[in-house]
PDB file of C-alpha atoms in Angstrom:
ATOM      1  CA  MET P   5     177.294  28.118  21.669  1.00 75.00           C
ATOM      2  CA  VAL P   6     174.982  29.975  24.069  1.00 85.00           C
ATOM      3  CA  LYS P   7     176.834  32.266  26.444  1.00 97.00           C
ATOM      4  CA  GLU P   8     176.116  32.170  30.169  1.00 98.00           C
ATOM      5  CA  VAL P   9     175.983  35.234  32.423  1.00 98.00           C
ATOM      6  CA  LEU P  10     175.948  35.468  36.219  1.00 98.00           C
ATOM      7  CA  VAL P  11     173.817  38.395  37.401  1.00 98.00           C
ATOM      8  CA  THR P  12     174.014  39.081  41.134  1.00 98.00           C
ATOM      9  CA  GLY P  13     170.946  40.417  42.903  1.00 97.00           C
ATOM     10  CA  SER P  14     168.689  39.246  40.089  1.00 97.00           C
ATOM     11  CA  SER P  15     165.555  38.215  41.971  1.00 96.00           C
ATOM     12  CA  ARG P  16     164.082  41.730  41.783  1.00 94.00           C
ATOM     13  CA  GLY P  17     164.614  45.333  40.700  1.00 93.00           C
ATOM     14  CA  ILE P  18     167.290  46.315  38.203  1.00 95.00           C
ATOM     15  CA  GLY P  19     168.978  42.924  38.488  1.00 97.00           C
ATOM     16  CA  LYS P  20     165.785  41.160  37.443  1.00 97.00           C
ATOM     17  CA  GLU P  21     165.382  43.550  34.504  1.00 97.00           C
ATOM     18  CA  ILE P  22     168.958  42.837  33.425  1.00 98.00           C
ATOM     19  CA  ALA P  23     168.477  39.067  33.688  1.00 98.00           C
ATOM     20  CA  LEU P  24     165.273  39.115  31.632  1.00 98.00           C
ATOM     21  CA  TYR P  25     166.715  41.475  29.010  1.00 98.00           C
ATOM     22  CA  LEU P  26     169.769  39.254  28.560  1.00 98.00           C
ATOM     23  CA  ALA P  27     167.577  36.162  28.277  1.00 98.00           C
ATOM     24  CA  LYS P  28     165.521  37.866  25.553  1.00 98.00           C
ATOM     25  CA  ASN P  29     168.789  38.478  23.715  1.00 97.00           C
ATOM     26  CA  GLY P  30     169.865  34.853  23.763  1.00 97.00           C
ATOM     27  CA  TYR P  31     171.954  34.502  26.908  1.00 98.00           C
ATOM     28  CA  ASP P  32     171.512  31.796  29.518  1.00 98.00           C
ATOM     29  CA  VAL P  33     171.431  33.314  32.992  1.00 98.00           C
ATOM     30  CA  VAL P  34     172.789  32.268  36.365  1.00 98.00           C
ATOM     31  CA  LEU P  35     170.496  34.033  38.792  1.00 98.00           C
ATOM     32  CA  HIS P  36     171.570  35.020  42.283  1.00 98.00           C
ATOM     33  CA  CYS P  37     169.733  35.825  45.479  1.00 97.00           C
ATOM     34  CA  GLN P  38     170.628  35.976  49.145  1.00 96.00           C
ATOM     35  CA  LYS P  39     167.303  35.177  50.818  1.00 92.00           C
ATOM     36  CA  ASN P  40     164.309  35.428  48.519  1.00 91.00           C
ATOM     37  CA  ILE P  41     164.580  32.130  46.667  1.00 96.00           C
ATOM     38  CA  GLU P  42     160.884  32.177  45.741  1.00 97.00           C
ATOM     39  CA  LYS P  43     161.285  35.465  43.864  1.00 97.00           C
ATOM     40  CA  ALA P  44     164.349  34.057  42.112  1.00 98.00           C
ATOM     41  CA  LYS P  45     162.340  30.997  41.061  1.00 98.00           C
ATOM     42  CA  GLU P  46     159.727  33.292  39.534  1.00 98.00           C
ATOM     43  CA  VAL P  47     162.428  35.003  37.463  1.00 98.00           C
ATOM     44  CA  GLN P  48     163.846  31.599  36.509  1.00 98.00           C
ATOM     45  CA  LYS P  49     160.433  30.561  35.198  1.00 98.00           C
ATOM     46  CA  GLU P  50     160.105  33.788  33.191  1.00 98.00           C
ATOM     47  CA  ILE P  51     163.522  33.187  31.605  1.00 98.00           C
ATOM     48  CA  GLU P  52     162.688  29.595  30.729  1.00 98.00           C
ATOM     49  CA  ASN P  53     159.435  30.788  29.130  1.00 97.00           C
ATOM     50  CA  LEU P  54     161.584  33.024  26.929  1.00 97.00           C
ATOM     51  CA  GLY P  55     163.470  29.962  25.692  1.00 96.00           C
ATOM     52  CA  SER P  56     166.704  30.486  27.638  1.00 98.00           C
ATOM     53  CA  LYS P  57     168.117  28.441  30.489  1.00 98.00           C
ATOM     54  CA  ALA P  58     168.474  29.655  34.080  1.00 98.00           C
ATOM     55  CA  ARG P  59     169.629  28.294  37.400  1.00 98.00           C
ATOM     56  CA  ILE P  60     169.839  29.907  40.823  1.00 98.00           C
ATOM     57  CA  LEU P  61     172.779  30.416  43.174  1.00 98.00           C
ATOM     58  CA  GLN P  62     172.016  31.489  46.735  1.00 98.00           C
ATOM     59  CA  PHE P  63     174.744  33.200  48.774  1.00 98.00           C
ATOM     60  CA  ASP P  64     175.544  36.376  50.702  1.00 98.00           C
ATOM     61  CA  ILE P  65     177.914  38.554  48.660  1.00 98.00           C
ATOM     62  CA  LYS P  66     179.520  39.964  51.809  1.00 97.00           C
ATOM     63  CA  ASN P  67     180.402  36.456  53.036  1.00 98.00           C
ATOM     64  CA  ARG P  68     183.727  35.700  51.349  1.00 97.00           C
ATOM     65  CA  GLN P  69     183.844  31.974  52.098  1.00 98.00           C
ATOM     66  CA  GLU P  70     180.240  31.477  51.031  1.00 98.00           C
ATOM     67  CA  CYS P  71     180.942  33.212  47.715  1.00 98.00           C
ATOM     68  CA  LEU P  72     184.071  31.143  47.137  1.00 98.00           C
ATOM     69  CA  ASN P  73     182.413  27.833  47.935  1.00 98.00           C
ATOM     70  CA  THR P  74     179.216  28.422  45.956  1.00 98.00           C
ATOM     71  CA  ILE P  75     180.733  30.019  42.866  1.00 98.00           C
ATOM     72  CA  SER P  76     183.695  27.626  42.640  1.00 98.00           C
ATOM     73  CA  LYS P  77     181.392  24.617  42.896  1.00 98.00           C
ATOM     74  CA  ASP P  78     179.081  26.007  40.226  1.00 98.00           C
ATOM     75  CA  ILE P  79     181.964  26.680  37.827  1.00 98.00           C
ATOM     76  CA  GLU P  80     183.355  23.200  38.460  1.00 98.00           C
ATOM     77  CA  GLN P  81     179.992  21.616  37.663  1.00 97.00           C
ATOM     78  CA  ASN P  82     178.784  23.872  34.835  1.00 97.00           C
ATOM     79  CA  GLY P  83     181.785  25.626  33.360  1.00 97.00           C
ATOM     80  CA  VAL P  84     183.156  29.176  33.325  1.00 98.00           C
ATOM     81  CA  TYR P  85     180.798  32.125  32.852  1.00 98.00           C
ATOM     82  CA  TYR P  86     181.144  34.282  29.757  1.00 98.00           C
ATOM     83  CA  ALA P  87     180.199  37.333  31.782  1.00 98.00           C
ATOM     84  CA  THR P  88     179.432  38.550  35.284  1.00 98.00           C
ATOM     85  CA  VAL P  89     177.172  41.471  36.105  1.00 98.00           C
ATOM     86  CA  LEU P  90     177.742  42.776  39.634  1.00 98.00           C
ATOM     87  CA  ASN P  91     174.372  44.295  40.411  1.00 97.00           C
ATOM     88  CA  ALA P  92     173.672  43.270  44.022  1.00 96.00           C
ATOM     89  CA  GLY P  93     173.997  45.996  46.645  1.00 94.00           C
ATOM     90  CA  ILE P  94     172.346  47.675  49.604  1.00 94.00           C
ATOM     91  CA  ALA P  95     171.791  51.170  50.988  1.00 93.00           C
ATOM     92  CA  ARG P  96     171.631  52.197  54.661  1.00 94.00           C
ATOM     93  CA  ASP P  97     171.073  55.939  54.400  1.00 93.00           C
ATOM     94  CA  ASN P  98     171.794  58.268  57.313  1.00 95.00           C
ATOM     95  CA  VAL P  99     173.577  61.585  57.796  1.00 96.00           C
ATOM     96  CA  PHE P 100     177.197  60.977  58.718  1.00 94.00           C
ATOM     97  CA  PRO P 101     177.269  62.542  62.225  1.00 96.00           C
ATOM     98  CA  VAL P 102     174.741  59.983  63.464  1.00 96.00           C
ATOM     99  CA  MET P 103     175.632  57.103  61.152  1.00 96.00           C
ATOM    100  CA  GLU P 104     175.995  53.870  63.111  1.00 97.00           C
ATOM    101  CA  GLU P 105     178.985  51.569  62.727  1.00 97.00           C
ATOM    102  CA  ASN P 106     176.853  48.787  61.287  1.00 97.00           C
ATOM    103  CA  GLU P 107     175.371  51.156  58.691  1.00 97.00           C
ATOM    104  CA  TRP P 108     178.870  51.927  57.460  1.00 97.00           C
ATOM    105  CA  ASP P 109     180.199  48.371  57.669  1.00 97.00           C
ATOM    106  CA  ASP P 110     177.185  46.660  56.078  1.00 97.00           C
ATOM    107  CA  VAL P 111     177.197  48.928  53.036  1.00 98.00           C
ATOM    108  CA  LEU P 112     180.967  48.845  52.457  1.00 98.00           C
ATOM    109  CA  ASN P 113     181.271  45.113  53.101  1.00 97.00           C
ATOM    110  CA  THR P 114     178.340  44.329  50.816  1.00 97.00           C
ATOM    111  CA  ASN P 115     178.779  46.748  47.930  1.00 98.00           C
ATOM    112  CA  LEU P 116     182.560  47.024  47.752  1.00 98.00           C
ATOM    113  CA  GLY P 117     183.482  43.806  49.533  1.00 98.00           C
ATOM    114  CA  GLY P 118     181.142  41.992  47.167  1.00 98.00           C
ATOM    115  CA  PHE P 119     183.293  43.114  44.221  1.00 98.00           C
ATOM    116  CA  TYR P 120     186.203  41.103  45.606  1.00 98.00           C
ATOM    117  CA  ASN P 121     184.180  38.236  47.008  1.00 98.00           C
ATOM    118  CA  VAL P 122     182.250  37.502  43.816  1.00 98.00           C
ATOM    119  CA  LEU P 123     184.928  38.166  41.206  1.00 98.00           C
ATOM    120  CA  LYS P 124     187.867  36.487  42.945  1.00 98.00           C
ATOM    121  CA  PRO P 125     186.622  32.914  42.273  1.00 98.00           C
ATOM    122  CA  ILE P 126     185.665  33.842  38.696  1.00 98.00           C
ATOM    123  CA  ILE P 127     188.645  35.683  37.198  1.00 98.00           C
ATOM    124  CA  MET P 128     191.291  32.946  37.251  1.00 98.00           C
ATOM    125  CA  PRO P 129     189.012  30.334  35.645  1.00 98.00           C
ATOM    126  CA  MET P 130     188.235  32.883  32.889  1.00 98.00           C
ATOM    127  CA  ILE P 131     191.955  33.405  32.318  1.00 98.00           C
ATOM    128  CA  GLU P 132     192.771  29.685  32.398  1.00 97.00           C
ATOM    129  CA  LYS P 133     190.028  28.859  29.884  1.00 97.00           C
ATOM    130  CA  ARG P 134     191.002  31.869  27.731  1.00 97.00           C
ATOM    131  CA  ILE P 135     187.481  33.268  27.902  1.00 96.00           C
ATOM    132  CA  LYS P 136     187.394  36.667  26.207  1.00 97.00           C
ATOM    133  CA  GLY P 137     184.515  37.623  28.415  1.00 98.00           C
ATOM    134  CA  ARG P 138     182.858  40.560  30.054  1.00 98.00           C
ATOM    135  CA  ILE P 139     182.532  42.034  33.524  1.00 98.00           C
ATOM    136  CA  VAL P 140     180.035  44.793  34.172  1.00 98.00           C
ATOM    137  CA  THR P 141     179.763  46.462  37.569  1.00 98.00           C
ATOM    138  CA  LEU P 142     176.930  48.651  38.824  1.00 98.00           C
ATOM    139  CA  SER P 143     177.900  51.869  40.565  1.00 97.00           C
ATOM    140  CA  SER P 144     175.619  54.879  40.976  1.00 95.00           C
ATOM    141  CA  ILE P 145     175.444  58.576  40.338  1.00 93.00           C
ATOM    142  CA  SER P 146     176.119  58.778  44.089  1.00 92.00           C
ATOM    143  CA  GLY P 147     179.524  57.264  43.416  1.00 95.00           C
ATOM    144  CA  LEU P 148     180.254  59.938  40.823  1.00 93.00           C
ATOM    145  CA  ARG P 149     178.991  63.014  42.659  1.00 91.00           C
ATOM    146  CA  GLY P 150     178.183  62.050  46.246  1.00 88.00           C
ATOM    147  CA  ASN P 151     174.827  62.528  47.898  1.00 87.00           C
ATOM    148  CA  ARG P 152     173.620  63.823  51.259  1.00 90.00           C
ATOM    149  CA  GLY P 153     172.834  61.047  53.692  1.00 92.00           C
ATOM    150  CA  GLN P 154     174.810  58.543  51.644  1.00 95.00           C
ATOM    151  CA  VAL P 155     178.442  58.911  52.698  1.00 97.00           C
ATOM    152  CA  ASN P 156     178.636  55.133  53.135  1.00 97.00           C
ATOM    153  CA  TYR P 157     176.822  54.336  49.870  1.00 97.00           C
ATOM    154  CA  SER P 158     178.762  56.966  47.903  1.00 97.00           C
ATOM    155  CA  ALA P 159     182.054  55.638  49.275  1.00 98.00           C
ATOM    156  CA  SER P 160     181.192  52.081  48.278  1.00 98.00           C
ATOM    157  CA  LYS P 161     180.026  53.050  44.795  1.00 98.00           C
ATOM    158  CA  ALA P 162     183.035  55.306  44.187  1.00 98.00           C
ATOM    159  CA  GLY P 163     185.221  52.397  45.270  1.00 98.00           C
ATOM    160  CA  ILE P 164     183.569  50.179  42.682  1.00 98.00           C
ATOM    161  CA  ILE P 165     184.473  52.708  39.990  1.00 98.00           C
ATOM    162  CA  GLY P 166     188.133  52.705  41.042  1.00 98.00           C
ATOM    163  CA  ALA P 167     188.239  48.921  41.279  1.00 98.00           C
ATOM    164  CA  THR P 168     186.602  48.575  37.862  1.00 98.00           C
ATOM    165  CA  LYS P 169     189.123  50.872  36.205  1.00 98.00           C
ATOM    166  CA  ALA P 170     192.094  49.118  37.811  1.00 98.00           C
ATOM    167  CA  LEU P 171     190.827  45.614  37.003  1.00 98.00           C
ATOM    168  CA  SER P 172     190.196  46.627  33.394  1.00 98.00           C
ATOM    169  CA  LEU P 173     193.910  47.408  33.027  1.00 98.00           C
ATOM    170  CA  GLU P 174     194.914  44.035  34.443  1.00 98.00           C
ATOM    171  CA  LEU P 175     192.578  42.042  32.202  1.00 98.00           C
ATOM    172  CA  ALA P 176     192.783  44.002  28.942  1.00 98.00           C
ATOM    173  CA  LYS P 177     195.560  41.862  27.461  1.00 98.00           C
ATOM    174  CA  ARG P 178     193.390  38.794  28.135  1.00 97.00           C
ATOM    175  CA  GLY P 179     190.601  40.204  26.006  1.00 98.00           C
ATOM    176  CA  ILE P 180     188.308  40.553  29.030  1.00 98.00           C
ATOM    177  CA  THR P 181     186.536  43.896  29.231  1.00 98.00           C
ATOM    178  CA  VAL P 182     185.565  45.495  32.546  1.00 98.00           C
ATOM    179  CA  ASN P 183     183.117  48.380  32.531  1.00 98.00           C
ATOM    180  CA  CYS P 184     180.845  50.181  34.954  1.00 98.00           C
ATOM    181  CA  VAL P 185     177.258  51.365  34.615  1.00 98.00           C
ATOM    182  CA  ALA P 186     176.288  54.190  36.967  1.00 96.00           C
ATOM    183  CA  PRO P 187     172.496  54.621  37.077  1.00 95.00           C
ATOM    184  CA  GLY P 188     170.844  57.837  38.160  1.00 90.00           C
ATOM    185  CA  VAL P 189     167.360  57.710  39.649  1.00 87.00           C
ATOM    186  CA  ILE P 190     165.799  54.472  38.391  1.00 89.00           C
ATOM    187  CA  GLU P 191     162.334  53.157  39.234  1.00 86.00           C
ATOM    188  CA  SER P 192     162.991  50.363  41.737  1.00 75.00           C
ATOM    189  CA  ASP P 193     162.469  49.258  45.328  1.00 69.00           C
ATOM    190  CA  MET P 194     165.328  51.548  46.362  1.00 65.00           C
ATOM    191  CA  THR P 195     163.600  54.661  44.990  1.00 67.00           C
ATOM    192  CA  LYS P 196     159.957  53.965  45.876  1.00 69.00           C
ATOM    193  CA  ASP P 197     160.085  56.107  49.043  1.00 70.00           C
ATOM    194  CA  LEU P 198     161.612  59.181  47.388  1.00 70.00           C
ATOM    195  CA  PRO P 199     159.595  62.426  47.088  1.00 75.00           C
ATOM    196  CA  VAL P 200     158.855  61.801  43.429  1.00 69.00           C
ATOM    197  CA  ASP P 201     157.765  65.280  42.325  1.00 75.00           C
ATOM    198  CA  GLU P 202     160.696  66.992  44.043  1.00 80.00           C
ATOM    199  CA  VAL P 203     163.277  64.597  42.650  1.00 76.00           C
ATOM    200  CA  LYS P 204     161.903  64.842  39.108  1.00 84.00           C
ATOM    201  CA  LYS P 205     162.424  68.611  39.183  1.00 79.00           C
ATOM    202  CA  MET P 206     166.176  67.970  39.562  1.00 82.00           C
ATOM    203  CA  ILE P 207     166.354  65.702  36.511  1.00 82.00           C
ATOM    204  CA  PRO P 208     166.612  67.460  33.126  1.00 86.00           C
ATOM    205  CA  MET P 209     164.421  64.781  31.495  1.00 86.00           C
ATOM    206  CA  LYS P 210     161.855  65.233  34.294  1.00 89.00           C
ATOM    207  CA  ARG P 211     161.355  61.507  34.856  1.00 89.00           C
ATOM    208  CA  PHE P 212     162.901  58.473  36.505  1.00 89.00           C
ATOM    209  CA  GLY P 213     164.764  55.971  34.381  1.00 90.00           C
ATOM    210  CA  THR P 214     163.642  52.383  33.924  1.00 94.00           C
ATOM    211  CA  GLY P 215     165.383  49.124  34.626  1.00 94.00           C
ATOM    212  CA  LYS P 216     165.102  48.287  30.945  1.00 96.00           C
ATOM    213  CA  GLU P 217     167.153  51.368  30.054  1.00 97.00           C
ATOM    214  CA  VAL P 218     169.940  50.156  32.335  1.00 97.00           C
ATOM    215  CA  ALA P 219     169.609  46.579  31.103  1.00 98.00           C
ATOM    216  CA  SER P 220     169.939  47.565  27.447  1.00 98.00           C
ATOM    217  CA  LEU P 221     173.284  49.214  28.160  1.00 98.00           C
ATOM    218  CA  VAL P 222     174.514  46.148  30.046  1.00 98.00           C
ATOM    219  CA  ASN P 223     173.445  43.997  27.095  1.00 98.00           C
ATOM    220  CA  TYR P 224     175.464  46.180  24.726  1.00 98.00           C
ATOM    221  CA  LEU P 225     178.563  46.015  26.930  1.00 98.00           C
ATOM    222  CA  LEU P 226     178.365  42.205  26.838  1.00 98.00           C
ATOM    223  CA  SER P 227     178.191  42.147  23.045  1.00 98.00           C
ATOM    224  CA  GLU P 228     180.931  41.615  20.473  1.00 97.00           C
ATOM    225  CA  ASP P 229     180.301  45.177  19.281  1.00 98.00           C
ATOM    226  CA  ALA P 230     181.662  46.427  22.636  1.00 98.00           C
ATOM    227  CA  SER P 231     184.878  44.395  22.528  1.00 98.00           C
ATOM    228  CA  TYR P 232     187.102  47.532  22.383  1.00 98.00           C
ATOM    229  CA  ILE P 233     185.353  49.314  25.261  1.00 98.00           C
ATOM    230  CA  THR P 234     186.916  48.763  28.664  1.00 98.00           C
ATOM    231  CA  GLY P 235     187.593  50.716  31.854  1.00 98.00           C
ATOM    232  CA  GLN P 236     184.656  53.024  31.174  1.00 98.00           C
ATOM    233  CA  VAL P 237     181.969  54.430  33.467  1.00 98.00           C
ATOM    234  CA  ILE P 238     178.697  55.129  31.661  1.00 97.00           C
ATOM    235  CA  SER P 239     175.909  56.886  33.519  1.00 96.00           C
ATOM    236  CA  VAL P 240     172.229  56.325  32.728  1.00 94.00           C
ATOM    237  CA  ASN P 241     170.795  59.416  34.398  1.00 92.00           C
ATOM    238  CA  GLY P 242     168.505  61.523  32.192  1.00 91.00           C
ATOM    239  CA  GLY P 243     171.053  64.358  32.233  1.00 90.00           C
ATOM    240  CA  LEU P 244     171.270  64.594  36.025  1.00 85.00           C
ATOM    241  CA  TYR P 245     174.636  66.128  37.011  1.00 74.00           C
ATOM    242  CA  SER P 246     176.003  65.596  33.505  1.00 58.00           C
TER     243      SER P 246
END
């Protein structure tokens, strides 16, 4: 039986890379986007060309009721997911003394609030159906070490690490693993405006990572080979701050 995986924020960037990598490895994918449905449809077509199935859910991960309604309806119609990959997130960088209220609230409500909003409608159906499944969250090196101009982002990503570790303890006896991937500097829309040469000097491998390198780790954590790994935070960072 083909296993189905929900990947949030999968219309572009790292989420898209994860969705395509999983499809290449035999998973069916439930894509997610908030606004850019056309981009999501392009990813859907790519997945179908690979021989896997894909459908699209559209909702705002910081809107609790929207998450509940959309995800619950999808599970009712199509069954419980084998795995969920919480990739969707935003950044609103600013130094803390001049950080606006909305910059703080938007990032915390999206990145950390999304953990609750997306997983809450999913966990109980997994337990009820005795799915020995997988949950993978995406944090960041900023959540491990902090970063100037990212007090809000670092707080949200550190919170995801704590939530991941706690949830892993609650679900371990159910055979559901919960792990966290913490990327370093990865080529994506979120890093395109960085001073490339300066940032590369800070990275021992002297290059940015790729979405594929993150996706391959996610794929492993979803596999049967990773069934005894839970509550872990694994950083894909080229040696940065290791």
